[in-house]
CSV table of C-alpha atoms and ligand atoms in Angstrom, one decimal:
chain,number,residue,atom,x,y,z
N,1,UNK,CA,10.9,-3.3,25.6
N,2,UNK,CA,7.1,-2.0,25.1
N,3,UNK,CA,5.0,-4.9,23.9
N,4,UNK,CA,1.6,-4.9,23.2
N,5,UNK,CA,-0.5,-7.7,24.2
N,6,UNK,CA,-3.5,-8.8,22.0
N,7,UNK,CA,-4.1,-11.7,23.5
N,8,UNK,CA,-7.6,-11.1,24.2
N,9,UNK,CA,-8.5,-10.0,20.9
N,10,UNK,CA,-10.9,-12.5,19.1
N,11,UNK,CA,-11.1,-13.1,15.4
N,12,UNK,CA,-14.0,-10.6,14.8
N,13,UNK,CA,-16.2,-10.0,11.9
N,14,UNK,CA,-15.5,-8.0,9.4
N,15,UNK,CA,-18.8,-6.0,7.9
N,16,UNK,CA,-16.4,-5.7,4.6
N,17,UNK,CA,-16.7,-9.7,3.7
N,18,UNK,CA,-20.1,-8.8,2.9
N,19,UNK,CA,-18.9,-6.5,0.0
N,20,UNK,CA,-17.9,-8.6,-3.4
N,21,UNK,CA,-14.6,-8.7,-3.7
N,22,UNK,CA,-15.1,-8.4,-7.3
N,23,UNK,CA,-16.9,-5.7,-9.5
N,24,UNK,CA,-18.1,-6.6,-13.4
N,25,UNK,CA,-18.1,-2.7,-13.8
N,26,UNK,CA,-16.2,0.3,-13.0
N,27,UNK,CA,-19.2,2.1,-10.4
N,28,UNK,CA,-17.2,4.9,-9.4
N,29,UNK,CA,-15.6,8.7,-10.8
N,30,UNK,CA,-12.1,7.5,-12.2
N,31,UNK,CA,-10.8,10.7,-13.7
N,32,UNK,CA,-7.9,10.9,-12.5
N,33,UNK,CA,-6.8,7.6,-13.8
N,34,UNK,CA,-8.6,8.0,-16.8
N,35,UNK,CA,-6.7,11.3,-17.5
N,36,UNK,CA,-3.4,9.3,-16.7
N,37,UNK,CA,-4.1,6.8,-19.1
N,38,UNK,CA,-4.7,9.5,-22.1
N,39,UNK,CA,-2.5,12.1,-21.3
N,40,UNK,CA,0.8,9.3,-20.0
N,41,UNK,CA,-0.2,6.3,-21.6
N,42,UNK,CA,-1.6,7.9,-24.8
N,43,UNK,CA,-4.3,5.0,-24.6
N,44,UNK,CA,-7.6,6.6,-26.9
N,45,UNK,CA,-10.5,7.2,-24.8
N,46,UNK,CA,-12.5,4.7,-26.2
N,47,UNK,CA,-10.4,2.3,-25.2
N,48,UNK,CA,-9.5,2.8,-21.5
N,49,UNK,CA,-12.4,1.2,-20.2
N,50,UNK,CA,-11.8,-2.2,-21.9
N,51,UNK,CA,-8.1,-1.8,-21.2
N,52,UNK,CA,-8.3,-1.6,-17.6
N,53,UNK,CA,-10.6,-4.5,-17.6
N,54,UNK,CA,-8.2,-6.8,-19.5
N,55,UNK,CA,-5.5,-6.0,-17.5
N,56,UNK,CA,-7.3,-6.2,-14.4
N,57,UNK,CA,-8.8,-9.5,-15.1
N,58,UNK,CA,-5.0,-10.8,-15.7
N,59,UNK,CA,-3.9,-10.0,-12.4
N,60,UNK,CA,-6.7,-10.8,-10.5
N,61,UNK,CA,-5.9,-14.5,-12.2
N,62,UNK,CA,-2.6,-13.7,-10.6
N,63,UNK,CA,-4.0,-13.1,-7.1
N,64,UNK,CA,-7.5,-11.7,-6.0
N,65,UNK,CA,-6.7,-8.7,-3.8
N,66,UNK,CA,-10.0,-6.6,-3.5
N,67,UNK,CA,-8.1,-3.6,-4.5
N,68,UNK,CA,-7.8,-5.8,-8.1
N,69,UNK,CA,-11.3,-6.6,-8.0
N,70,UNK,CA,-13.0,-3.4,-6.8
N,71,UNK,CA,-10.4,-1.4,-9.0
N,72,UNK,CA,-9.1,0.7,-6.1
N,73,UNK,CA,-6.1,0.7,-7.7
N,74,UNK,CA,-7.6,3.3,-10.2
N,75,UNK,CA,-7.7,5.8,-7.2
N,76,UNK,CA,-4.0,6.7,-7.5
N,77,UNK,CA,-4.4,6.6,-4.0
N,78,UNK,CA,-1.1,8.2,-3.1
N,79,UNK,CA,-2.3,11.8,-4.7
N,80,UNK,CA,-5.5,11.4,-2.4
N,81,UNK,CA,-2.7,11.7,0.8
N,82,UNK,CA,-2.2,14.8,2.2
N,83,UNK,CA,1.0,14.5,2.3
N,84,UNK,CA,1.3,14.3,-1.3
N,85,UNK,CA,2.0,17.7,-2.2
N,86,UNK,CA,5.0,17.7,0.2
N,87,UNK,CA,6.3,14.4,-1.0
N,88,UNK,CA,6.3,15.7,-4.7
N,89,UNK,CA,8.0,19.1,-4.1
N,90,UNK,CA,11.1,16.8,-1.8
N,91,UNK,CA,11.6,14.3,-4.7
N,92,UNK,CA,11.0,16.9,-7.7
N,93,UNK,CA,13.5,19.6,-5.6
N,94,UNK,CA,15.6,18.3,-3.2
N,95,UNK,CA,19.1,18.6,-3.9
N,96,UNK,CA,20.7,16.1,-3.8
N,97,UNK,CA,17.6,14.1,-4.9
N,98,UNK,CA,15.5,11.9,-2.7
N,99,UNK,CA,14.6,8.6,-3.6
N,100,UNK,CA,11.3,6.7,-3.2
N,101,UNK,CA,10.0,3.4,-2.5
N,102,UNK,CA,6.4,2.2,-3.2
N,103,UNK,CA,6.8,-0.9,-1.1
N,104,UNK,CA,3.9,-3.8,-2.2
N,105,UNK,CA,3.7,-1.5,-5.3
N,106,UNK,CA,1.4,-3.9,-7.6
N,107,UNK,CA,1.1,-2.3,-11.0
N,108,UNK,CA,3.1,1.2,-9.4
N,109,UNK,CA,0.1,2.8,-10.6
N,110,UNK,CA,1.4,6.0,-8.2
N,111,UNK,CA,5.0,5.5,-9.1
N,112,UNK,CA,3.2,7.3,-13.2
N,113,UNK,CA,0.9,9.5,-11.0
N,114,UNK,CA,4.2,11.1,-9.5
N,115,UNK,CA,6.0,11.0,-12.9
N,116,UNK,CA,3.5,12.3,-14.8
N,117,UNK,CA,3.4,15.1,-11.6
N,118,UNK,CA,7.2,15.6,-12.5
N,119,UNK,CA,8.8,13.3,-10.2
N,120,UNK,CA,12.0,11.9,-11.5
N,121,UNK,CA,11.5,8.8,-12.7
N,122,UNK,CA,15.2,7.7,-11.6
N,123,UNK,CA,14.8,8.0,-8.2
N,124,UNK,CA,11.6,6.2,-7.6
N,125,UNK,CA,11.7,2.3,-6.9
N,126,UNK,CA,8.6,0.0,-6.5
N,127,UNK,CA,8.9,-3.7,-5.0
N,128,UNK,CA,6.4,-6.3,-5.3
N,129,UNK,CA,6.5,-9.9,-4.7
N,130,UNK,CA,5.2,-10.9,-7.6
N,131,UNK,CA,6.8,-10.0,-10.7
N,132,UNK,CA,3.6,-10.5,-12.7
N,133,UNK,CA,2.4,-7.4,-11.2
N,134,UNK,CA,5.1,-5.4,-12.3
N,135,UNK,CA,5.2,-6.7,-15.7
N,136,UNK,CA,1.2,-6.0,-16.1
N,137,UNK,CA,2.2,-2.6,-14.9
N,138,UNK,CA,3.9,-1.8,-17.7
N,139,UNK,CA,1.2,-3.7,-19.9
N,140,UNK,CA,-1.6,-1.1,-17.9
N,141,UNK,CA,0.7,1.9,-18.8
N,142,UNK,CA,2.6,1.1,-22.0
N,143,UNK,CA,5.5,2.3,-20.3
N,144,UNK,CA,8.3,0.1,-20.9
N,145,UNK,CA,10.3,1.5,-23.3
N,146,UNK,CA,10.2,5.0,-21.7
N,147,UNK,CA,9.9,4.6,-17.8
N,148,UNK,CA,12.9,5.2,-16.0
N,149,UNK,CA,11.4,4.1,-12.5
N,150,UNK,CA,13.1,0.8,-11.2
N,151,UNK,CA,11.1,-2.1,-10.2
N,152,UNK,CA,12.3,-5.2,-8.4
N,153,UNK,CA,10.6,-8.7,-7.1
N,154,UNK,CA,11.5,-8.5,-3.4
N,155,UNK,CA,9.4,-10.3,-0.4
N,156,UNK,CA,9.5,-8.2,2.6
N,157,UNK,CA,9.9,-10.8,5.2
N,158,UNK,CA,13.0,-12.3,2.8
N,159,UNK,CA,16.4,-12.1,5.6
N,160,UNK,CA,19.5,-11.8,3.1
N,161,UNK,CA,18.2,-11.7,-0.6
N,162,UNK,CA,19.4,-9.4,-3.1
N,163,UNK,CA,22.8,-10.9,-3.6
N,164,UNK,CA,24.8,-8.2,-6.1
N,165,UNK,CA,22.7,-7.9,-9.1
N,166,UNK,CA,20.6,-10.3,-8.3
N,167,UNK,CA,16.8,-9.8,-7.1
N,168,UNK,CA,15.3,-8.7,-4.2
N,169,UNK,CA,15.1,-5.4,-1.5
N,170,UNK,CA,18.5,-5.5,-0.2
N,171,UNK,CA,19.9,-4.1,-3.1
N,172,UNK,CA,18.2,-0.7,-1.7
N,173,UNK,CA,19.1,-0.8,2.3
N,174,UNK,CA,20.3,2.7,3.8
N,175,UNK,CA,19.3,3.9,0.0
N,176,UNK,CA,15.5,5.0,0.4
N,177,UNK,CA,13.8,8.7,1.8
N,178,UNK,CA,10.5,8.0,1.5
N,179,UNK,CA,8.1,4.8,1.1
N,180,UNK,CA,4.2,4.4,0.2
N,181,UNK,CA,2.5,1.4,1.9
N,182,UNK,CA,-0.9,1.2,0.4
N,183,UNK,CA,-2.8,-1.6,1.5
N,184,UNK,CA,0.1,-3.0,2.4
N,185,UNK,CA,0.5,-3.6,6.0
N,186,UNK,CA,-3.0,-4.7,6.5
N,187,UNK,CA,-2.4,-8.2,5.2
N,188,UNK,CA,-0.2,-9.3,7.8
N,189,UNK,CA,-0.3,-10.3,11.5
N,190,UNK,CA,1.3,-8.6,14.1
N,191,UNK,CA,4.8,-10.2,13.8
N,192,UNK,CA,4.5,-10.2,11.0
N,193,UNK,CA,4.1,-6.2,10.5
N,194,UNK,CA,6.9,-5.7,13.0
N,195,UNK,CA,9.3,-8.2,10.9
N,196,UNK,CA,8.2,-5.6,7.7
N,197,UNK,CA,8.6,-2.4,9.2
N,198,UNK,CA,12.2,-3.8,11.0
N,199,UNK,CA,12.5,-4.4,7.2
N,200,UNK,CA,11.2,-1.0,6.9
N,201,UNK,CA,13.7,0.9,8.6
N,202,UNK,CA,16.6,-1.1,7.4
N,203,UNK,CA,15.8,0.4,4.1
N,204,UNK,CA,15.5,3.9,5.0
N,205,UNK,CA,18.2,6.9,5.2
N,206,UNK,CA,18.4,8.6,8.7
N,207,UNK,CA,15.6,11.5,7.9
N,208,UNK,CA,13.0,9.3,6.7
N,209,UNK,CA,9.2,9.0,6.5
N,210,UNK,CA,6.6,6.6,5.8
N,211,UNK,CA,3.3,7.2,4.5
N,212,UNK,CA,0.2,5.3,3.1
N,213,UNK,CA,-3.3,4.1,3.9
N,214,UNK,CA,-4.5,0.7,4.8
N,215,UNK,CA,-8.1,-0.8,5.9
N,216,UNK,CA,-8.2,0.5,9.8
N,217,UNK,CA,-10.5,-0.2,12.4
N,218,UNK,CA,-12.6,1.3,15.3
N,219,UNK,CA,-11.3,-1.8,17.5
N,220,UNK,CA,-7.7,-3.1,17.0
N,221,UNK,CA,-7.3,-6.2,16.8
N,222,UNK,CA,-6.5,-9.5,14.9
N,223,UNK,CA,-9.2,-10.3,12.4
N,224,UNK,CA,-9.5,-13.2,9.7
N,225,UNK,CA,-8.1,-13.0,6.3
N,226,UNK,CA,-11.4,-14.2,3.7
N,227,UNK,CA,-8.3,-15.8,1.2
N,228,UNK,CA,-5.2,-17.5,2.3
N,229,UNK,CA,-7.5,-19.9,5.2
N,230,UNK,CA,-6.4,-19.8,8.4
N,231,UNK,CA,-4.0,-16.9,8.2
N,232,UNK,CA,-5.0,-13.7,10.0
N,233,UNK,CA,-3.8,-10.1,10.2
N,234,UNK,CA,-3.9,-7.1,12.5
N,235,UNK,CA,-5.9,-3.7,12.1
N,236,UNK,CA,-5.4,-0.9,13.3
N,237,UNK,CA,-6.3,2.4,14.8
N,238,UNK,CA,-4.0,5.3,15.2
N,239,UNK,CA,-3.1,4.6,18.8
N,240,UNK,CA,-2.4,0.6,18.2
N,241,UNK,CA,0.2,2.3,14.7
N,242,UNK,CA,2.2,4.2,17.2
N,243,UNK,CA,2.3,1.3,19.5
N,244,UNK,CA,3.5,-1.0,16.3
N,245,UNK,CA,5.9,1.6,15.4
N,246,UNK,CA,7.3,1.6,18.9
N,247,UNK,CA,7.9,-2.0,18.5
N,248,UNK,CA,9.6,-1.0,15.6
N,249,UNK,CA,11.9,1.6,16.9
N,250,UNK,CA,13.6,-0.2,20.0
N,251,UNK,CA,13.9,-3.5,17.6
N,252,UNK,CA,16.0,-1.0,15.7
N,253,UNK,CA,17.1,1.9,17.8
N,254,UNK,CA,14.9,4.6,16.3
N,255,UNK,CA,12.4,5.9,17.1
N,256,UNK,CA,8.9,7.2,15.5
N,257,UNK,CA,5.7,9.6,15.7
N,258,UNK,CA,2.8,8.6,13.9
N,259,UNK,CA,0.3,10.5,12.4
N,260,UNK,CA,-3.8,8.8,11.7
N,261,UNK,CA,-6.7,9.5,11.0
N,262,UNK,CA,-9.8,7.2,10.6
N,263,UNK,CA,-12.1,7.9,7.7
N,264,UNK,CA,-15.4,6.7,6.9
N,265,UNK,CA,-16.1,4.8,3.3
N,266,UNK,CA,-19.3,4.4,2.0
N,267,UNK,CA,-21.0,0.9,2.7
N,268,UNK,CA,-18.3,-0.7,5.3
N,269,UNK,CA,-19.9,0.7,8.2
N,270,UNK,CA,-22.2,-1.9,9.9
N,271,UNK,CA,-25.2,-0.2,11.9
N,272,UNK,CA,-24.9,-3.5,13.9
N,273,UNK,CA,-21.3,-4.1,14.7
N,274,UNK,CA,-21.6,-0.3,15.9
N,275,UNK,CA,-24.6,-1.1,18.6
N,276,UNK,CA,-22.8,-4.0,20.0
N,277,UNK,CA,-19.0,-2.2,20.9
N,278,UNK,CA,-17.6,-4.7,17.6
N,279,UNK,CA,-15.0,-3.2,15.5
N,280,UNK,CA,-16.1,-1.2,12.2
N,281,UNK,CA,-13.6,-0.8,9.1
N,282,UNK,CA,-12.6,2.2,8.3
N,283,UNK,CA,-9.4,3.7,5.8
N,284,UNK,CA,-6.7,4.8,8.0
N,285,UNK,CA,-4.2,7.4,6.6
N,286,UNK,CA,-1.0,7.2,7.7
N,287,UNK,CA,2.6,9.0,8.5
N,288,UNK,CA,5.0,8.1,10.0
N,289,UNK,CA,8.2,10.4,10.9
N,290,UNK,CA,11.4,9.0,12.0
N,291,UNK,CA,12.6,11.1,14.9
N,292,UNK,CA,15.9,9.8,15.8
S,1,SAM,C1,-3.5,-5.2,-1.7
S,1,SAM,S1,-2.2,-5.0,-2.8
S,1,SAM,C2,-1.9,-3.2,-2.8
S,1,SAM,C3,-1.3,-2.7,-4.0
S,1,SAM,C4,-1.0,-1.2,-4.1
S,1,SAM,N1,-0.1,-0.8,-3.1
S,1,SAM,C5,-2.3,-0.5,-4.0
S,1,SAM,O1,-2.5,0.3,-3.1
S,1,SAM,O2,-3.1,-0.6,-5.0
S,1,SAM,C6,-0.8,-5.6,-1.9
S,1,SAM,C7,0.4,-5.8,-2.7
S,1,SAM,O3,1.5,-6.3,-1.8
S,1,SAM,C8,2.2,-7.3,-2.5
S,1,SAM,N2,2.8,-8.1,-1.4
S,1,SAM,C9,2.2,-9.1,-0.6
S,1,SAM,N3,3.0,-9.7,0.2
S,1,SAM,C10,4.2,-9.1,0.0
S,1,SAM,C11,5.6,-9.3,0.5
S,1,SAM,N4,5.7,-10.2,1.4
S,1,SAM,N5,6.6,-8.5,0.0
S,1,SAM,C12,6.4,-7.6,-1.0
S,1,SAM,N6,5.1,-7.4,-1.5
S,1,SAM,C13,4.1,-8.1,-1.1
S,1,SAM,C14,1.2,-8.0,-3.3
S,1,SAM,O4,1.7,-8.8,-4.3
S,1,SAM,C15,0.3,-6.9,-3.8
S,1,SAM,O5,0.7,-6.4,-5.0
């Protein structure tokens, strides 16, 4: 069995704890979502500002993820992949249809970027493990009357929920083609991302694929989460993914080839962490293809 030891991997800095973890003000271009939240949501355009910010303020109540606080979720990040295009034409085309899964999905804010793209709404699923999230979703959108996209509270690492009817993932094992992991796999330790993508797999049909981004690094290791004290996850660069998703694949007789790529993002680079051989951030964009 391929293992891969990080046993010598100290907790190491991270130059993005320097960065608040909360913004008073929308600082960057939001077009995109802005357009979503005329043209989908039929929200006026004086009001999307102060919208976002009510909502946003709810859920970061809820739980403060920086992608709450920074509003990265207004990036609609899965239409920045470049695998997007692909994944639209399989789930708007593909007979018979494909089905999707944005695992960790918070408000499925790119579950409405693909339907308003034309994806059908039937076959897309996002799972969160907090309901709240999913609920403020449909608050964000004012969806909930027309959306046929399915949500469901599920918890990853949960062995045997979703009893018939009832809540939770396994109501969706062997049933999925394609999940999004956005910032999703970054908040967990090693074991902890193995146990998920075992999860992962379970899910999945035979010709499956996995895509996303997630906070990456220019030193693998196991850094320090700033909330939840004392509980630390794993970053990654590509070569460290592929080693995961080896893991993965003999834990569950498949096997996978990933695809990365390490980009820089304005202001988490530090000059300092560089000079010294210390692990930088960076956003890693992901795929992963299942080859047998
Ligand atoms: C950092 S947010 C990312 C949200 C979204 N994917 C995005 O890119 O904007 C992580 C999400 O994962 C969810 N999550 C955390 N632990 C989970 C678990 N064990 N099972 C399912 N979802 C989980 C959180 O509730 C949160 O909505």
């Amino acid at each position: 069995m391929a293992t891969f030891d990080n046993s010598d991997m100290e907790d190491q800095k991270d130059p993005c704890d320097s960065i608040p973890r909360y913004n008073e003000n929308i600082e960057e271009d939001i077009a995109p979502a802005r357009t979503l939240l005329e043209e989908y949501s039929k929200i006026p355009p004086d009001q999307v500002i102060a919208h976002i910010h009510a909502v946003r303020d709810k859920a970061w109540q809820i739980h403060p993820y920086p992608c709450l606080g920074r509003f990265r979720f207004l990036d609609l990040s899965i239409s920045l992949h470049p695998l997007y295009p692909t994944v639209l034409a399989r789930l708007k085309d593909s007979s018979p249809p494909q089905t999707f899964l944005d695992l960790g999905c918070c408000f499925g804010q790119d579950i409405r970027r693909l339907v308003a793209d034309g994806a059908h709404g039937e076959n897309l699923y996002g799972a969160d493990l907090r309901l709240e999230f999913l609920e403020l979703g449909y608050e964000l959108f004012r969806d909930k009357g027309s959306l046929k996209a399915h949500f469901l509270e599920g918890d990853v690492f949960e062995e045997g929920d979703g009893a018939e009817g009832g809540k939770g993932l396994s109501k969706l094992d062997g049933k999925i083609d394609v999940i999004y992991a956005a910032s999703f796999l970054h908040l967990f330790a090693w074991e902890e991302q193995v146990r998920a993508g075992t999860r992962m797999v379970r899910l999945m049909r035979d010709d499956s694929l996995v895509f996303g981004r997630q906070v990456g690094t220019t030193k693998p290791g196991v850094y320090a989460r700033r909330t939840d004290t004392g509980r630390m996850r794993y970053r990654h660069d590509p070569d460290s993914f592929q080693k995961l998703w080896d893991v993965i694949g003999e834990k569950t007789g498949t096997k996978w080839k990933v695809k990365a790529e390490l980009q820089k993002v304005k202001g988490w680079q530090s000059e300092e962490q560089e000079a010294h051989g210390i692990g930088n951030p960076r956003m890693m964009q992901f795929q992963v293809h299942r080859l047998k």
